[in-house]
CSV table of C-alpha atoms (C1' of nucleotides) in Angstrom, one decimal:
chain,number,residue,atom,x,y,z
A,13,MET,CA,101.6,108.2,127.9
A,14,ASN,CA,101.6,104.7,126.4
A,15,HIS,CA,99.3,103.7,123.6
A,16,PRO,CA,99.5,100.0,123.5
A,17,THR,CA,96.9,99.6,120.7
A,18,PRO,CA,97.2,102.7,118.5
A,19,LYS,CA,94.7,101.9,115.8
A,20,VAL,CA,93.4,98.4,115.3
A,21,PRO,CA,92.0,97.7,111.8
A,22,VAL,CA,88.2,97.1,111.8
A,23,PRO,CA,88.6,93.7,110.0
A,24,THR,CA,90.9,92.7,112.8
A,25,LEU,CA,88.2,93.5,115.4
A,26,GLU,CA,85.6,91.5,113.4
A,27,ARG,CA,87.9,88.5,113.3
A,28,MET,CA,88.7,88.9,117.0
A,29,ALA,CA,84.9,88.4,117.6
A,30,THR,CA,85.1,85.3,115.4
A,31,TYR,CA,88.0,83.9,117.3
A,32,LEU,CA,86.2,84.4,120.5
A,33,ALA,CA,83.1,82.6,119.3
A,34,CYS,CA,85.3,79.7,118.2
A,35,LEU,CA,87.3,79.6,121.4
A,36,THR,CA,84.1,79.6,123.5
A,37,ASP,CA,83.0,76.5,121.6
A,38,LEU,CA,86.3,74.8,122.1
A,39,ASN,CA,86.3,75.7,125.7
A,40,GLU,CA,82.9,74.0,126.1
A,41,LYS,CA,84.4,71.0,124.4
A,42,GLN,CA,87.2,71.0,127.0
A,43,VAL,CA,89.9,71.6,124.4
A,44,GLN,CA,92.9,72.9,126.3
A,45,THR,CA,95.3,74.1,123.6
A,46,ILE,CA,95.1,75.2,119.9
A,47,SER,CA,97.6,76.4,117.4
A,48,SER,CA,97.1,79.1,114.8
A,49,ALA,CA,97.0,76.3,112.2
A,50,ASP,CA,94.1,74.7,114.1
A,51,MET,CA,92.4,78.1,114.1
A,52,GLU,CA,92.8,78.4,110.3
A,53,GLN,CA,91.2,74.9,109.9
A,54,MET,CA,88.1,76.0,111.9
A,55,THR,CA,87.6,79.6,110.8
A,56,ASN,CA,89.1,79.7,107.3
A,57,ILE,CA,91.2,82.6,108.5
A,58,ASN,CA,94.8,82.4,107.6
A,59,ALA,CA,97.1,81.3,110.5
A,60,ALA,CA,99.4,84.3,109.9
A,61,GLN,CA,96.4,86.6,109.9
A,62,PHE,CA,95.4,85.1,113.3
A,63,ARG,CA,98.8,85.7,114.8
A,64,LYS,CA,99.1,89.2,113.3
A,65,ASP,CA,95.6,90.1,114.6
A,66,LEU,CA,96.6,89.0,118.1
A,67,SER,CA,99.8,90.9,117.9
A,68,TYR,CA,97.9,94.2,118.0
A,69,PHE,CA,97.0,93.4,121.6
A,70,GLY,CA,100.1,91.6,123.0
A,71,GLU,CA,101.5,88.1,123.2
A,72,PHE,CA,99.1,85.3,123.8
A,73,GLY,CA,100.8,82.0,122.9
A,74,ARG,CA,103.9,79.9,123.5
A,75,PRO,CA,106.2,79.1,120.7
A,76,GLY,CA,106.3,75.4,120.0
A,77,ILE,CA,103.1,74.9,122.1
A,78,GLY,CA,100.2,77.1,120.9
A,79,TYR,CA,97.5,79.0,122.8
A,80,SER,CA,95.7,78.1,126.0
A,81,VAL,CA,92.0,78.0,125.0
A,82,PRO,CA,90.5,79.3,128.2
A,83,GLU,CA,93.2,81.9,128.7
A,84,LEU,CA,92.9,83.3,125.1
A,85,ALA,CA,89.1,83.3,125.3
A,86,GLY,CA,89.3,85.3,128.6
A,87,ARG,CA,91.8,87.8,127.2
A,88,ILE,CA,89.9,88.4,124.0
A,89,SER,CA,86.7,88.9,126.1
A,90,THR,CA,88.5,91.6,128.0
A,91,ILE,CA,89.9,93.2,124.9
A,92,LEU,CA,86.4,93.4,123.3
A,93,LYS,CA,84.9,94.3,126.7
A,94,VAL,CA,82.3,91.5,126.4
A,95,ASP,CA,83.5,90.2,129.8
A,96,ARG,CA,81.0,92.4,131.6
A,97,GLU,CA,77.3,93.0,131.2
A,98,GLN,CA,76.5,95.7,128.8
A,99,PRO,CA,73.1,97.4,128.9
A,100,VAL,CA,71.6,98.2,125.5
A,101,LEU,CA,68.8,100.5,124.4
A,102,LEU,CA,66.5,99.2,121.6
A,103,ALA,CA,64.8,101.8,119.4
A,104,GLY,CA,62.0,100.3,117.3
A,105,ALA,CA,59.6,97.6,118.6
A,106,GLY,CA,58.5,96.2,115.2
A,107,ASN,CA,59.2,92.8,113.9
A,108,LEU,CA,62.9,93.2,113.8
A,109,GLY,CA,63.1,94.9,117.2
A,110,SER,CA,61.1,92.0,118.6
A,111,ALA,CA,63.4,89.4,117.0
A,112,LEU,CA,66.4,91.1,118.5
A,113,ALA,CA,64.9,91.5,121.9
A,114,GLY,CA,64.0,87.8,121.8
A,115,TYR,CA,67.4,86.7,120.5
A,116,PRO,CA,69.0,84.6,123.3
A,117,ALA,CA,72.6,84.8,121.9
A,118,LEU,CA,72.8,88.6,122.5
A,119,ARG,CA,72.0,88.1,126.2
A,120,ARG,CA,74.3,85.1,126.4
A,121,GLU,CA,77.1,87.3,125.1
A,122,ASN,CA,76.4,89.9,127.8
A,123,PHE,CA,74.4,92.3,125.8
A,124,HIS,CA,71.3,93.0,127.8
A,125,ILE,CA,68.5,95.0,126.1
A,126,VAL,CA,67.2,97.0,129.1
A,127,ALA,CA,64.7,99.3,127.4
A,128,ALA,CA,62.6,99.3,124.3
A,129,PHE,CA,61.4,102.5,122.6
A,130,ASP,CA,59.0,103.3,119.7
A,131,THR,CA,57.1,106.3,118.4
A,132,ASP,CA,53.9,104.4,117.6
A,133,PRO,CA,51.2,105.4,120.3
A,134,ASP,CA,49.7,101.9,119.8
A,135,LYS,CA,52.9,100.3,120.9
A,136,ILE,CA,54.0,102.7,123.6
A,137,GLY,CA,52.8,101.3,126.9
A,138,SER,CA,52.5,97.7,125.6
A,139,ARG,CA,55.1,95.0,126.0
A,140,LEU,CA,57.9,93.5,124.0
A,141,TRP,CA,58.8,90.2,125.7
A,142,ASP,CA,59.6,91.3,129.2
A,143,LEU,CA,60.1,94.9,128.4
A,144,ASP,CA,57.8,97.9,128.5
A,145,ILE,CA,57.8,99.9,125.3
A,146,HIS,CA,58.4,103.6,126.0
A,147,ASP,CA,58.2,106.7,123.9
A,148,ILE,CA,61.6,107.3,122.3
A,149,ALA,CA,61.4,110.9,123.7
A,150,GLN,CA,61.8,109.3,127.2
A,151,ALA,CA,65.2,107.7,126.3
A,152,PRO,CA,67.4,110.5,127.6
A,153,ALA,CA,65.6,110.7,130.9
A,154,MET,CA,65.4,106.9,131.4
A,155,ASN,CA,69.0,106.4,130.4
A,156,ARG,CA,70.2,108.6,133.3
A,157,ALA,CA,69.4,105.5,135.4
A,158,LEU,CA,70.1,102.8,132.9
A,159,ASN,CA,73.4,104.3,131.7
A,160,ALA,CA,73.5,102.3,128.5
A,161,LYS,CA,76.2,103.2,126.0
A,162,ILE,CA,75.0,101.0,123.1
A,163,GLY,CA,71.9,101.5,121.1
A,164,ILE,CA,70.2,99.5,118.4
A,165,ILE,CA,68.2,101.3,115.7
A,166,ALA,CA,65.5,99.1,114.2
A,167,VAL,CA,63.1,101.8,112.9
A,168,PRO,CA,62.1,102.8,109.4
A,169,ALA,CA,64.7,104.6,107.3
A,170,ALA,CA,62.9,107.9,107.5
A,171,ALA,CA,63.0,108.0,111.3
A,172,ALA,CA,66.5,106.7,111.8
A,173,GLN,CA,68.5,109.9,111.8
A,174,GLY,CA,66.2,111.5,114.4
A,175,VAL,CA,66.3,108.4,116.6
A,176,ALA,CA,70.1,108.3,116.3
A,177,GLU,CA,70.2,111.9,117.6
A,178,THR,CA,67.9,111.1,120.5
A,179,LEU,CA,70.1,108.1,121.4
A,180,VAL,CA,73.2,110.1,121.3
A,181,SER,CA,71.7,112.8,123.5
A,182,ALA,CA,70.8,110.0,125.9
A,183,GLY,CA,74.4,109.2,126.2
A,184,VAL,CA,74.8,106.3,123.7
A,185,THR,CA,78.2,106.2,122.0
A,186,ALA,CA,77.8,103.1,119.9
A,187,ILE,CA,75.0,102.3,117.5
A,188,LEU,CA,74.0,99.2,115.6
A,189,ASN,CA,71.9,100.6,112.8
A,190,PHE,CA,69.5,98.4,110.8
A,191,ALA,CA,68.0,101.3,108.8
A,192,PRO,CA,69.3,101.6,105.3
A,193,VAL,CA,70.6,105.2,105.7
A,194,SER,CA,74.0,106.7,106.4
A,195,LEU,CA,73.7,108.2,109.9
A,196,ARG,CA,75.3,111.5,110.8
A,197,VAL,CA,76.7,111.2,114.3
A,198,PRO,CA,79.2,113.3,116.3
A,199,ALA,CA,82.8,112.3,116.4
A,200,GLY,CA,83.4,109.6,119.1
A,201,VAL,CA,80.1,107.8,118.3
A,202,ALA,CA,80.7,104.4,116.6
A,203,VAL,CA,78.2,103.1,114.1
A,204,ARG,CA,77.9,99.7,112.5
A,205,ASN,CA,75.4,99.3,109.7
A,206,VAL,CA,73.5,96.1,108.9
A,207,ASP,CA,71.5,96.4,105.7
A,208,PHE,CA,69.6,93.3,104.6
A,209,VAL,CA,68.7,94.6,101.2
A,210,GLN,CA,72.3,95.5,100.5
A,211,GLU,CA,73.4,92.0,101.5
A,212,MET,CA,70.7,90.5,99.2
A,213,ALA,CA,71.8,92.8,96.4
A,214,VAL,CA,75.4,91.7,96.6
A,215,LEU,CA,74.2,88.0,96.5
A,216,SER,CA,71.9,88.8,93.6
A,217,TYR,CA,74.9,90.1,91.6
A,218,HIS,CA,76.6,86.8,91.9
A,219,LEU,CA,73.6,84.9,90.4
A,220,ALA,CA,74.1,83.4,86.9
A,221,GLY,CA,72.1,84.9,84.1
B,19,MET,CA,85.2,85.7,74.7
B,20,ASN,CA,84.8,89.1,76.2
B,21,HIS,CA,84.9,89.5,80.0
B,22,PRO,CA,83.7,93.0,80.6
B,23,THR,CA,83.8,92.8,84.4
B,24,PRO,CA,86.6,90.4,85.3
B,25,LYS,CA,86.5,90.6,89.0
B,26,VAL,CA,84.7,93.4,90.8
B,27,PRO,CA,85.8,94.0,94.4
B,28,VAL,CA,83.2,93.1,97.0
B,29,PRO,CA,83.4,96.5,98.6
B,30,THR,CA,82.5,98.0,95.2
B,31,LEU,CA,79.4,95.8,95.0
B,32,GLU,CA,78.3,96.8,98.5
B,33,ARG,CA,78.7,100.5,97.5
B,34,MET,CA,76.8,99.8,94.2
B,35,ALA,CA,73.8,98.8,96.3
B,36,THR,CA,74.2,101.9,98.4
B,37,TYR,CA,74.3,104.1,95.3
B,38,LEU,CA,71.2,102.4,94.0
B,39,ALA,CA,69.3,103.0,97.2
B,40,CYS,CA,70.3,106.7,97.1
B,41,LEU,CA,69.4,107.0,93.4
B,42,THR,CA,66.0,105.5,94.0
B,43,ASP,CA,65.3,108.1,96.7
B,44,LEU,CA,66.5,110.9,94.4
B,45,ASN,CA,64.4,109.5,91.6
B,46,GLU,CA,61.3,109.7,93.8
B,47,LYS,CA,62.2,113.3,94.5
B,48,GLN,CA,62.3,113.9,90.7
B,49,VAL,CA,65.9,114.9,90.8
B,50,GLN,CA,67.2,114.6,87.2
B,51,THR,CA,70.9,114.8,87.4
B,52,ILE,CA,73.7,114.4,90.0
B,53,SER,CA,77.5,114.7,90.0
B,54,SER,CA,79.9,112.4,91.8
B,55,ALA,CA,80.5,115.3,94.2
B,56,ASP,CA,76.7,115.3,95.0
B,57,MET,CA,76.9,111.6,95.7
B,58,GLU,CA,79.8,112.1,98.1
B,59,GLN,CA,77.7,114.6,100.0
B,60,MET,CA,74.8,112.1,100.4
B,61,THR,CA,76.6,108.9,101.0
B,62,ASN,CA,79.9,109.9,102.6
B,63,ILE,CA,81.6,107.9,99.8
B,64,ASN,CA,84.5,109.7,98.1
B,65,ALA,CA,83.6,111.0,94.7
B,66,ALA,CA,86.6,109.4,93.1
B,67,GLN,CA,85.6,106.1,94.7
B,68,PHE,CA,82.1,106.5,93.1
B,69,ARG,CA,83.5,107.1,89.7
B,70,LYS,CA,86.0,104.3,90.1
B,71,ASP,CA,83.3,101.8,91.2
B,72,LEU,CA,81.2,102.6,88.2
B,73,SER,CA,84.1,102.3,85.9
B,74,TYR,CA,84.2,98.5,86.5
B,75,PHE,CA,80.9,98.3,84.6
B,76,GLY,CA,81.2,100.9,81.9
B,77,GLU,CA,80.6,104.6,81.3
B,78,PHE,CA,77.5,106.2,82.9
B,79,GLY,CA,78.0,109.9,83.0
B,80,ARG,CA,78.7,112.9,80.8
B,81,PRO,CA,81.8,115.1,81.5
B,82,GLY,CA,80.8,118.6,82.6
B,83,ILE,CA,77.2,117.4,83.2
B,84,GLY,CA,77.0,114.5,85.6
B,85,TYR,CA,74.8,111.4,85.7
B,86,SER,CA,71.1,111.0,84.8
B,87,VAL,CA,69.4,109.8,88.0
B,88,PRO,CA,66.8,107.5,86.3
B,89,GLU,CA,69.3,106.1,83.8
B,90,LEU,CA,72.0,105.4,86.4
B,91,ALA,CA,69.4,103.8,88.7
B,92,GLY,CA,68.2,101.6,85.9
B,93,ARG,CA,71.6,100.5,84.9
B,94,ILE,CA,72.8,99.7,88.4
B,95,SER,CA,69.5,97.7,88.9
B,96,THR,CA,70.4,95.6,85.9
B,97,ILE,CA,74.0,95.1,87.0
B,98,LEU,CA,72.9,93.9,90.4
B,99,LYS,CA,70.1,91.9,88.8
B,100,VAL,CA,67.6,93.5,91.1
B,101,ASP,CA,65.6,94.6,88.1
B,102,ARG,CA,63.7,91.3,88.1
B,103,GLU,CA,61.7,89.4,90.7
B,104,GLN,CA,63.9,87.0,92.6
B,105,PRO,CA,62.3,84.1,94.5
B,106,VAL,CA,64.0,83.4,97.9
B,107,LEU,CA,63.8,80.4,100.2
B,108,LEU,CA,63.7,81.1,103.9
B,109,ALA,CA,65.1,78.4,106.3
B,110,GLY,CA,64.1,79.1,109.9
B,111,ALA,CA,60.7,80.3,110.9
B,112,GLY,CA,61.6,81.6,114.3
B,113,ASN,CA,61.6,85.3,115.5
B,114,LEU,CA,64.2,86.4,113.0
B,115,GLY,CA,62.8,84.4,110.1
B,116,SER,CA,59.4,86.0,110.9
B,117,ALA,CA,60.9,89.5,110.9
B,118,LEU,CA,62.6,88.9,107.6
B,119,ALA,CA,59.4,87.4,106.0
B,120,GLY,CA,57.5,90.4,107.3
B,121,TYR,CA,60.1,93.0,106.1
B,122,PRO,CA,58.5,95.0,103.3
B,123,ALA,CA,61.8,96.4,102.0
B,124,LEU,CA,62.9,93.0,100.8
B,125,ARG,CA,59.8,92.5,98.7
B,126,ARG,CA,59.9,96.1,97.5
B,127,GLU,CA,63.4,95.5,96.2
B,128,ASN,CA,62.2,92.4,94.3
B,129,PHE,CA,63.3,89.7,96.7
B,130,HIS,CA,60.2,87.6,97.2
B,131,ILE,CA,60.3,85.0,99.9
B,132,VAL,CA,58.3,82.2,98.3
B,133,ALA,CA,58.7,79.4,100.9
B,134,ALA,CA,59.5,79.0,104.5
B,135,PHE,CA,61.1,75.9,106.1
B,136,ASP,CA,61.8,74.7,109.6
B,137,THR,CA,62.6,71.4,111.4
B,138,ASP,CA,60.3,72.0,114.4
B,139,PRO,CA,57.2,69.7,114.0
B,140,ASP,CA,55.2,72.3,115.9
B,141,LYS,CA,55.9,74.9,113.3
B,142,ILE,CA,55.7,72.6,110.2
B,143,GLY,CA,52.2,73.0,108.8
B,144,SER,CA,51.5,76.3,110.5
B,145,ARG,CA,51.8,79.7,108.9
B,146,LEU,CA,54.3,82.5,108.8
B,147,TRP,CA,52.5,85.5,107.5
B,148,ASP,CA,51.1,84.3,104.2
B,149,LEU,CA,53.4,81.4,103.9
B,150,ASP,CA,53.0,77.7,104.9
B,151,ILE,CA,55.9,76.4,106.9
B,152,HIS,CA,57.3,73.2,105.4
B,153,ASP,CA,59.8,70.6,106.5
B,154,ILE,CA,63.3,71.7,105.4
B,155,ALA,CA,63.6,68.2,103.9
B,156,GLN,CA,61.0,69.2,101.4
B,157,ALA,CA,63.1,72.1,100.1
B,158,PRO,CA,64.7,70.3,97.1
B,159,ALA,CA,61.4,68.8,95.9
B,160,MET,CA,59.5,72.1,96.3
B,161,ASN,CA,62.3,74.2,94.7
B,162,ARG,CA,61.9,72.2,91.5
B,163,ALA,CA,58.8,74.3,90.9
B,164,LEU,CA,59.9,77.5,92.7
B,165,ASN,CA,63.4,77.6,91.2
B,166,ALA,CA,64.8,80.0,93.8
B,167,LYS,CA,68.5,80.6,93.6
B,168,ILE,CA,68.8,82.6,96.9
B,169,GLY,CA,68.3,81.1,100.4
B,170,ILE,CA,68.3,82.8,103.8
B,171,ILE,CA,69.5,80.8,106.8
B,172,ALA,CA,67.9,81.9,110.1
B,173,VAL,CA,68.3,78.8,112.1
B,174,PRO,CA,70.4,78.0,115.2
B,175,ALA,CA,74.2,77.7,114.7
B,176,ALA,CA,74.2,74.0,115.3
B,177,ALA,CA,71.7,73.4,112.4
B,178,ALA,CA,73.1,75.9,109.9
B,179,GLN,CA,75.6,73.7,108.1
B,180,GLY,CA,73.1,70.9,107.4
B,181,VAL,CA,70.5,73.5,106.3
B,182,ALA,CA,73.1,75.0,103.9
B,183,GLU,CA,73.7,71.6,102.4
B,184,THR,CA,70.0,71.1,101.9
B,185,LEU,CA,69.5,74.5,100.3
B,186,VAL,CA,72.5,73.9,98.0
B,187,SER,CA,71.0,70.5,97.0
B,188,ALA,CA,67.8,72.3,96.3
B,189,GLY,CA,69.6,74.5,93.7
B,190,VAL,CA,70.4,77.5,95.8
B,191,THR,CA,73.6,79.3,94.7
B,192,ALA,CA,73.6,82.3,97.0
B,193,ILE,CA,73.0,82.2,100.8
B,194,LEU,CA,72.5,85.0,103.3
B,195,ASN,CA,73.5,83.3,106.6
B,196,PHE,CA,72.5,84.7,110.0
B,197,ALA,CA,73.9,81.8,112.0
B,198,PRO,CA,77.3,82.6,113.6
B,199,VAL,CA,79.2,79.8,111.9
B,200,SER,CA,81.5,79.6,108.9
B,201,LEU,CA,79.5,77.6,106.3
B,202,ARG,CA,81.3,75.1,104.0
B,203,VAL,CA,79.7,75.3,100.6
B,204,PRO,CA,80.8,74.1,97.1
B,205,ALA,CA,82.6,76.4,94.8
B,206,GLY,CA,80.2,78.6,92.9
B,207,VAL,CA,77.9,79.2,95.9
B,208,ALA,CA,78.1,82.7,97.3
B,209,VAL,CA,77.7,83.3,101.0
B,210,ARG,CA,77.2,86.5,103.0
B,211,ASN,CA,77.2,86.4,106.7
B,212,VAL,CA,75.3,88.6,109.1
B,213,ASP,CA,76.3,88.1,112.7
B,214,PHE,CA,74.6,90.4,115.2
B,215,VAL,CA,76.8,89.3,118.1
B,216,GLN,CA,79.9,90.0,116.1
B,217,GLU,CA,78.6,93.5,115.3
B,218,MET,CA,77.8,94.2,118.9
B,219,ALA,CA,81.3,93.0,120.0
B,220,VAL,CA,83.0,95.4,117.5
B,221,LEU,CA,80.9,98.2,118.9
B,222,SER,CA,81.7,97.1,122.5
B,223,TYR,CA,85.4,97.4,121.7
B,224,HIS,CA,84.9,101.0,121.0
B,225,LEU,CA,83.3,101.8,124.3
B,226,ALA,CA,85.4,103.9,126.8
B,227,GLY,CA,86.6,102.2,129.9
C,10,DT,C1',84.6,129.8,74.7
C,11,DA,C1',85.1,128.9,79.8
C,12,DG,C1',83.6,126.1,83.5
C,13,DA,C1',82.3,121.7,85.1
C,14,DT,C1',82.8,117.1,85.6
C,15,DT,C1',83.8,112.7,83.8
C,16,DG,C1',86.7,108.2,83.2
C,17,DT,C1',91.2,106.6,84.0
C,18,DT,C1',95.9,106.4,85.3
C,19,DA,C1',99.2,106.9,88.8
C,20,DA,C1',100.2,107.5,93.7
C,21,DT,C1',99.1,106.3,98.2
C,22,DC,C1',97.5,103.8,101.7
C,23,DG,C1',96.4,99.8,104.3
C,24,DA,C1',95.6,94.9,104.8
C,25,DT,C1',97.0,90.1,104.0
C,26,DT,C1',100.3,86.6,103.6
C,27,DA,C1',104.9,84.5,103.6
C,28,DA,C1',109.1,83.9,105.7
C,29,DC,C1',112.0,83.2,109.5
C,30,DA,C1',114.6,84.0,113.8
C,31,DA,C1',113.3,83.3,118.5
C,32,DT,C1',111.9,80.0,121.8
C,33,DC,C1',109.3,76.6,124.1
D,28,DT,C1',118.2,67.9,121.5
D,29,DA,C1',114.8,68.0,117.5
D,30,DG,C1',110.3,69.4,116.3
D,31,DA,C1',106.8,72.6,116.6
D,32,DT,C1',104.9,77.0,116.7
D,33,DT,C1',105.0,81.7,118.0
D,34,DG,C1',105.6,86.9,117.2
D,35,DT,C1',107.3,90.0,113.9
D,36,DT,C1',109.4,91.8,109.8
D,37,DA,C1',109.3,92.1,105.0
D,38,DA,C1',106.9,91.2,100.6
D,39,DT,C1',102.8,91.0,98.3
D,40,DC,C1',98.5,92.2,97.2
D,41,DG,C1',94.4,95.0,96.7
D,42,DA,C1',91.7,99.0,97.6
D,43,DT,C1',91.3,104.0,98.0
D,44,DT,C1',92.3,108.5,96.7
D,45,DA,C1',94.4,112.2,94.0
D,46,DA,C1',95.5,114.1,89.7
D,47,DC,C1',94.5,115.3,85.1
D,48,DA,C1',93.6,114.9,80.2
D,49,DA,C1',89.4,114.3,77.6
D,50,DT,C1',85.0,116.3,76.7
D,51,DC,C1',80.4,118.0,77.3
DNA sequence: TAGATTGTTAATCGATTAACAATC
DNA sequence: TAGATTGTTAATCGATTAACAATC
């Protein structure tokens, strides 16, 4: 068996997403070709880093020429699997959940929130944008039809672990977690944490005084 | 001159915020003392890592005993400067800005959004929770009284660079940026980026198929 | 005292960057 | 061909983890 991409560093994956965003822009501007040095200009990411990152996945450029913008964009899309529509379950229909469901960039990048869940009886049965809000307990049953593999957790910290377990039992294998807790999930389930308070605290450290 | 903390790695600062959140919980539960091994249990962060992180800032524990929960929480609060109220400017009064302004955890952790700005004439003059929404052009003038050092950018990508420059000219030296662009800021201005689409793309990569 | 746990040094690991032969 | 730029190897840098003397 052939393992073409044994283990790609997470920072490389993060930068791959950055490259793709940049290339999508360039593509709209009809730019045909870029070099790794051009990329460094635009993203502040070292040109050697860019080439090294790509090397985890194959060869993409031509020596002396550079990279075809549309081709590279397409190939990175395929690598990151953002070239196909991806259904997403949203747990938590509060302010943050609402902002995420109403965030056009997610849908534009092929992430389609297809169901919203909450535990609050006042919310269940009401609407979030164009979605009905369901009881989180319904997630496993509903996801048999929806078949979403990605879940977003936008619930209070105290509820997050239970919600994560429900999502996993619904078949979710990747979770974007906005609750400030360290989730325990089975092996094979990917988790990315976004913690606003942590971000603000890191900034706070850098203040003078 | 004495530089007690020459350069602390950013991952260390991120973990410091995690430790503080954990210690705050423990403090509420009246836990008196913890060891680095206990901390590893709770946060999944290696015990040696925890001790190493703290060592950038001084000595905090007692060999054979462990760490006093309230004392350590207090000292980390001081290090991160989250022990005092911090005024924050919010640029962007859309869905995300609204979610941030309505997020109780921020205020609870001493980050007080004291002014909201936008460029949309329909929004300027209206309200966001208990805040008036002002023209972003007013930020420098208003911040002479508010004196906020931290700004949050929750505007569309195309507007973000201009908003960043306005915030910097208003005296902001730390920016939490939700727009998917690489901001150019003067030396001495700290920036942290949060990019939902990037996070989703990294998760997407990990999906099977 | 014996057992536990710290703070720190040294070893390991992994990621970033520089250098350059290959090649368009 | 000469100039430009890739892909990759080697060198550097920095962060994580293990080990252990110090000490409560």
